[in-house]
């Protein structure tokens, strides 16, 4: 196999890595039943982008080089934001830990012994808070739509 054939294989490998990120994103979204972008999406973007950048440099294609080079900055930035978010969540969880380890009488009444909330599962608490906010938003949206529907019916009568 000559050198050019190797570079074509590297180019196809980079494109396969780059394309795999869409499959990962699609499967994660299907599993969650909502659109999400998992961390693996950004890692595959980075790996595929670096491989394609190497291929573009080898081909001496300035358009391809500029496109892949700019993309790498975006992928690295997203990975850094994810890392920062995870660190702040871990910090929040450790800040919550002392107060959760010694539950008050009122929290014992609300959270059965051995439950994930009683154990201080901050992820579960964060998800609960997110769902409560979503519930409030949806309740408000339903009320708005009902009022809009009532106005529409009144104008048609």
Short mmCIF file of N, CA and C in Angstrom, two decimals, residues 47-128:
data_model
loop_
_atom_site.label_atom_id
_atom_site.label_comp_id
_atom_site.label_asym_id
_atom_site.label_seq_id
_atom_site.Cartn_x
_atom_site.Cartn_y
_atom_site.Cartn_z
N UNK A 47 -11.89 13.88 17.93
CA UNK A 47 -11.05 12.84 17.30
C UNK A 47 -11.20 12.86 15.78
N UNK A 48 -12.43 12.94 15.31
CA UNK A 48 -12.66 12.99 13.86
C UNK A 48 -12.10 14.27 13.26
N UNK A 49 -12.30 15.39 13.93
CA UNK A 49 -11.80 16.67 13.43
C UNK A 49 -10.29 16.71 13.36
N UNK A 50 -9.60 16.17 14.37
CA UNK A 50 -8.13 16.14 14.35
C UNK A 50 -7.63 15.24 13.23
N UNK A 51 -8.28 14.10 13.06
CA UNK A 51 -7.86 13.19 11.99
C UNK A 51 -8.10 13.82 10.62
N UNK A 52 -9.26 14.44 10.45
CA UNK A 52 -9.55 15.10 9.18
C UNK A 52 -8.64 16.31 8.96
N UNK A 53 -8.26 17.01 10.01
CA UNK A 53 -7.32 18.12 9.87
C UNK A 53 -5.96 17.60 9.38
N UNK A 54 -5.51 16.49 9.95
CA UNK A 54 -4.24 15.90 9.48
C UNK A 54 -4.34 15.54 8.00
N UNK A 55 -5.45 14.97 7.61
CA UNK A 55 -5.67 14.61 6.21
C UNK A 55 -5.69 15.86 5.34
N UNK A 56 -6.37 16.92 5.80
CA UNK A 56 -6.45 18.17 5.03
C UNK A 56 -5.08 18.82 4.88
N UNK A 57 -4.27 18.76 5.93
CA UNK A 57 -2.91 19.29 5.85
C UNK A 57 -2.10 18.50 4.84
N UNK A 58 -2.23 17.17 4.90
CA UNK A 58 -1.52 16.33 3.94
C UNK A 58 -1.94 16.68 2.51
N UNK A 59 -3.22 16.92 2.30
CA UNK A 59 -3.74 17.25 0.96
C UNK A 59 -3.47 18.70 0.59
N UNK A 60 -3.02 19.50 1.58
CA UNK A 60 -2.73 20.91 1.39
C UNK A 60 -3.97 21.66 0.86
N UNK A 61 -5.11 21.38 1.53
CA UNK A 61 -6.38 22.00 1.15
C UNK A 61 -6.70 23.10 2.16
N UNK A 62 -6.48 24.38 1.81
CA UNK A 62 -6.66 25.46 2.79
C UNK A 62 -8.10 25.62 3.27
N UNK A 63 -9.07 25.33 2.43
CA UNK A 63 -10.48 25.44 2.85
C UNK A 63 -10.79 24.39 3.89
N UNK A 64 -10.39 23.16 3.63
CA UNK A 64 -10.61 22.04 4.54
C UNK A 64 -9.84 22.26 5.85
N UNK A 65 -8.61 22.78 5.76
CA UNK A 65 -7.79 23.06 6.94
C UNK A 65 -8.47 24.10 7.83
N UNK A 66 -8.94 25.19 7.22
CA UNK A 66 -9.60 26.25 7.99
C UNK A 66 -10.88 25.73 8.65
N UNK A 67 -11.66 24.96 7.92
CA UNK A 67 -12.91 24.43 8.47
C UNK A 67 -12.68 23.50 9.63
N UNK A 68 -11.77 22.57 9.48
CA UNK A 68 -11.51 21.61 10.56
C UNK A 68 -10.80 22.27 11.73
N UNK A 69 -9.89 23.20 11.46
CA UNK A 69 -9.18 23.89 12.54
C UNK A 69 -10.14 24.69 13.42
N UNK A 70 -11.07 25.41 12.79
CA UNK A 70 -12.05 26.20 13.56
C UNK A 70 -12.96 25.28 14.36
N UNK A 71 -13.36 24.16 13.78
CA UNK A 71 -14.22 23.22 14.48
C UNK A 71 -13.56 22.68 15.74
N UNK A 72 -12.26 22.43 15.69
CA UNK A 72 -11.54 21.90 16.85
C UNK A 72 -11.66 22.84 18.05
N UNK A 73 -11.60 24.13 17.79
CA UNK A 73 -11.74 25.10 18.89
C UNK A 73 -13.11 24.97 19.55
N UNK A 74 -14.15 24.80 18.76
CA UNK A 74 -15.51 24.65 19.30
C UNK A 74 -15.63 23.37 20.11
N UNK A 75 -15.08 22.27 19.60
CA UNK A 75 -15.17 20.99 20.31
C UNK A 75 -14.42 21.07 21.64
N UNK A 76 -13.22 21.67 21.62
CA UNK A 76 -12.46 21.81 22.86
C UNK A 76 -13.19 22.71 23.86
N UNK A 77 -13.79 23.78 23.38
CA UNK A 77 -14.53 24.68 24.27
C UNK A 77 -15.71 23.96 24.93
N UNK A 78 -16.45 23.17 24.14
CA UNK A 78 -17.58 22.44 24.71
C UNK A 78 -17.12 21.42 25.75
N UNK A 79 -16.02 20.73 25.48
CA UNK A 79 -15.50 19.78 26.47
C UNK A 79 -15.05 20.50 27.74
N UNK A 80 -14.47 21.70 27.59
CA UNK A 80 -14.05 22.45 28.78
C UNK A 80 -15.26 22.93 29.57
N UNK A 81 -16.33 23.34 28.89
CA UNK A 81 -17.55 23.75 29.59
C UNK A 81 -18.17 22.57 30.34
N UNK A 82 -18.17 21.40 29.72
CA UNK A 82 -18.70 20.20 30.37
C UNK A 82 -17.87 19.86 31.61
N UNK A 83 -16.54 19.95 31.48
CA UNK A 83 -15.67 19.65 32.62
C UNK A 83 -15.92 20.63 33.76
N UNK A 84 -16.07 21.91 33.43
CA UNK A 84 -16.33 22.93 34.46
C UNK A 84 -17.68 22.68 35.13
N UNK A 85 -18.70 22.32 34.34
CA UNK A 85 -20.02 22.06 34.89
C UNK A 85 -19.99 20.85 35.83
N UNK A 86 -19.30 19.81 35.42
CA UNK A 86 -19.20 18.61 36.28
C UNK A 86 -18.48 18.94 37.58
N UNK A 87 -17.43 19.76 37.50
CA UNK A 87 -16.69 20.13 38.71
C UNK A 87 -17.58 20.94 39.64
N UNK A 88 -18.38 21.85 39.08
CA UNK A 88 -19.25 22.66 39.96
C UNK A 88 -20.35 21.81 40.56
N UNK A 89 -20.83 20.82 39.81
CA UNK A 89 -21.84 19.90 40.38
C UNK A 89 -21.26 19.07 41.51
N UNK A 90 -20.02 18.60 41.31
CA UNK A 90 -19.37 17.82 42.36
C UNK A 90 -19.14 18.68 43.60
N UNK A 91 -18.78 19.95 43.38
CA UNK A 91 -18.58 20.86 44.50
C UNK A 91 -19.90 21.09 45.24
N UNK A 92 -20.98 21.27 44.48
CA UNK A 92 -22.30 21.48 45.09
C UNK A 92 -22.71 20.24 45.88
N UNK A 93 -22.40 19.06 45.33
CA UNK A 93 -22.74 17.82 46.02
C UNK A 93 -21.95 17.69 47.32
N UNK A 94 -20.68 18.06 47.29
CA UNK A 94 -19.89 17.97 48.52
C UNK A 94 -20.31 19.04 49.52
N UNK A 95 -20.78 20.20 49.02
CA UNK A 95 -21.29 21.24 49.93
C UNK A 95 -22.58 20.78 50.61
N UNK A 96 -23.40 20.01 49.87
CA UNK A 96 -24.66 19.50 50.42
C UNK A 96 -24.43 18.34 51.40
N UNK A 97 -23.35 17.63 51.24
CA UNK A 97 -23.14 16.40 51.98
C UNK A 97 -23.25 16.55 53.50
N UNK A 98 -22.62 17.53 54.15
CA UNK A 98 -22.72 17.60 55.61
C UNK A 98 -24.15 17.78 56.10
N UNK A 99 -24.93 18.60 55.42
CA UNK A 99 -26.30 18.83 55.88
C UNK A 99 -27.18 17.61 55.62
N UNK A 100 -26.83 16.81 54.62
CA UNK A 100 -27.64 15.63 54.31
C UNK A 100 -27.28 14.47 55.23
N UNK A 101 -26.02 14.39 55.62
CA UNK A 101 -25.60 13.29 56.49
C UNK A 101 -26.29 13.35 57.85
N UNK A 102 -26.68 14.55 58.28
CA UNK A 102 -27.36 14.70 59.55
C UNK A 102 -28.75 15.28 59.28
N UNK A 103 -29.69 14.41 58.86
CA UNK A 103 -31.02 14.93 58.51
C UNK A 103 -31.76 15.46 59.73
N UNK A 104 -32.57 16.48 59.47
CA UNK A 104 -33.39 17.05 60.54
C UNK A 104 -34.63 16.18 60.72
N UNK A 105 -35.36 16.45 61.77
CA UNK A 105 -36.58 15.68 62.03
C UNK A 105 -37.57 15.86 60.89
N UNK A 106 -37.66 17.09 60.35
CA UNK A 106 -38.62 17.32 59.26
C UNK A 106 -38.20 16.61 57.99
N UNK A 107 -36.89 16.52 57.72
CA UNK A 107 -36.48 15.83 56.50
C UNK A 107 -36.68 14.32 56.64
N UNK A 108 -36.54 13.80 57.87
CA UNK A 108 -36.79 12.37 58.07
C UNK A 108 -38.25 12.04 57.76
N UNK A 109 -39.14 12.94 58.10
CA UNK A 109 -40.55 12.69 57.84
C UNK A 109 -40.85 12.69 56.36
N UNK A 110 -40.11 13.50 55.58
CA UNK A 110 -40.36 13.61 54.14
C UNK A 110 -39.58 12.59 53.33
N UNK A 111 -38.46 12.15 53.83
CA UNK A 111 -37.59 11.25 53.08
C UNK A 111 -37.37 9.97 53.88
N UNK A 112 -37.95 8.86 53.43
CA UNK A 112 -37.79 7.60 54.17
C UNK A 112 -36.32 7.20 54.30
N UNK A 113 -36.02 6.54 55.39
CA UNK A 113 -34.67 6.06 55.65
C UNK A 113 -34.21 5.19 54.48
N UNK A 114 -33.01 5.44 54.00
CA UNK A 114 -32.45 4.63 52.92
C UNK A 114 -32.86 5.09 51.53
N UNK A 115 -33.71 6.11 51.41
CA UNK A 115 -34.09 6.59 50.08
C UNK A 115 -32.93 7.36 49.47
N UNK A 116 -32.89 7.46 48.13
CA UNK A 116 -31.81 8.21 47.50
C UNK A 116 -31.75 9.66 47.97
N UNK A 117 -32.91 10.28 48.22
CA UNK A 117 -32.89 11.66 48.71
C UNK A 117 -32.31 11.72 50.11
N UNK A 118 -32.67 10.76 50.96
CA UNK A 118 -32.14 10.75 52.32
C UNK A 118 -30.64 10.53 52.29
N UNK A 119 -30.17 9.80 51.29
CA UNK A 119 -28.73 9.52 51.17
C UNK A 119 -27.99 10.71 50.57
N UNK A 120 -28.72 11.74 50.14
CA UNK A 120 -28.05 12.94 49.64
C UNK A 120 -27.68 12.85 48.17
N UNK A 121 -28.46 12.18 47.37
CA UNK A 121 -28.18 12.07 45.94
C UNK A 121 -28.47 13.41 45.27
N UNK A 122 -27.44 14.21 45.09
CA UNK A 122 -27.63 15.56 44.54
C UNK A 122 -28.11 15.53 43.11
N UNK A 123 -27.75 14.49 42.36
CA UNK A 123 -28.24 14.40 40.99
C UNK A 123 -29.75 14.23 40.98
N UNK A 124 -30.25 13.42 41.90
CA UNK A 124 -31.69 13.21 41.99
C UNK A 124 -32.38 14.50 42.43
N UNK A 125 -31.76 15.20 43.36
CA UNK A 125 -32.32 16.48 43.80
C UNK A 125 -32.36 17.48 42.65
N UNK A 126 -31.29 17.53 41.86
CA UNK A 126 -31.23 18.47 40.73
C UNK A 126 -32.28 18.10 39.69
N UNK A 127 -32.45 16.81 39.43
CA UNK A 127 -33.47 16.37 38.47
C UNK A 127 -34.86 16.70 38.99
N UNK A 128 -35.08 16.51 40.29
CA UNK A 128 -36.37 16.85 40.90
C UNK A 128 -36.66 18.33 40.73
#
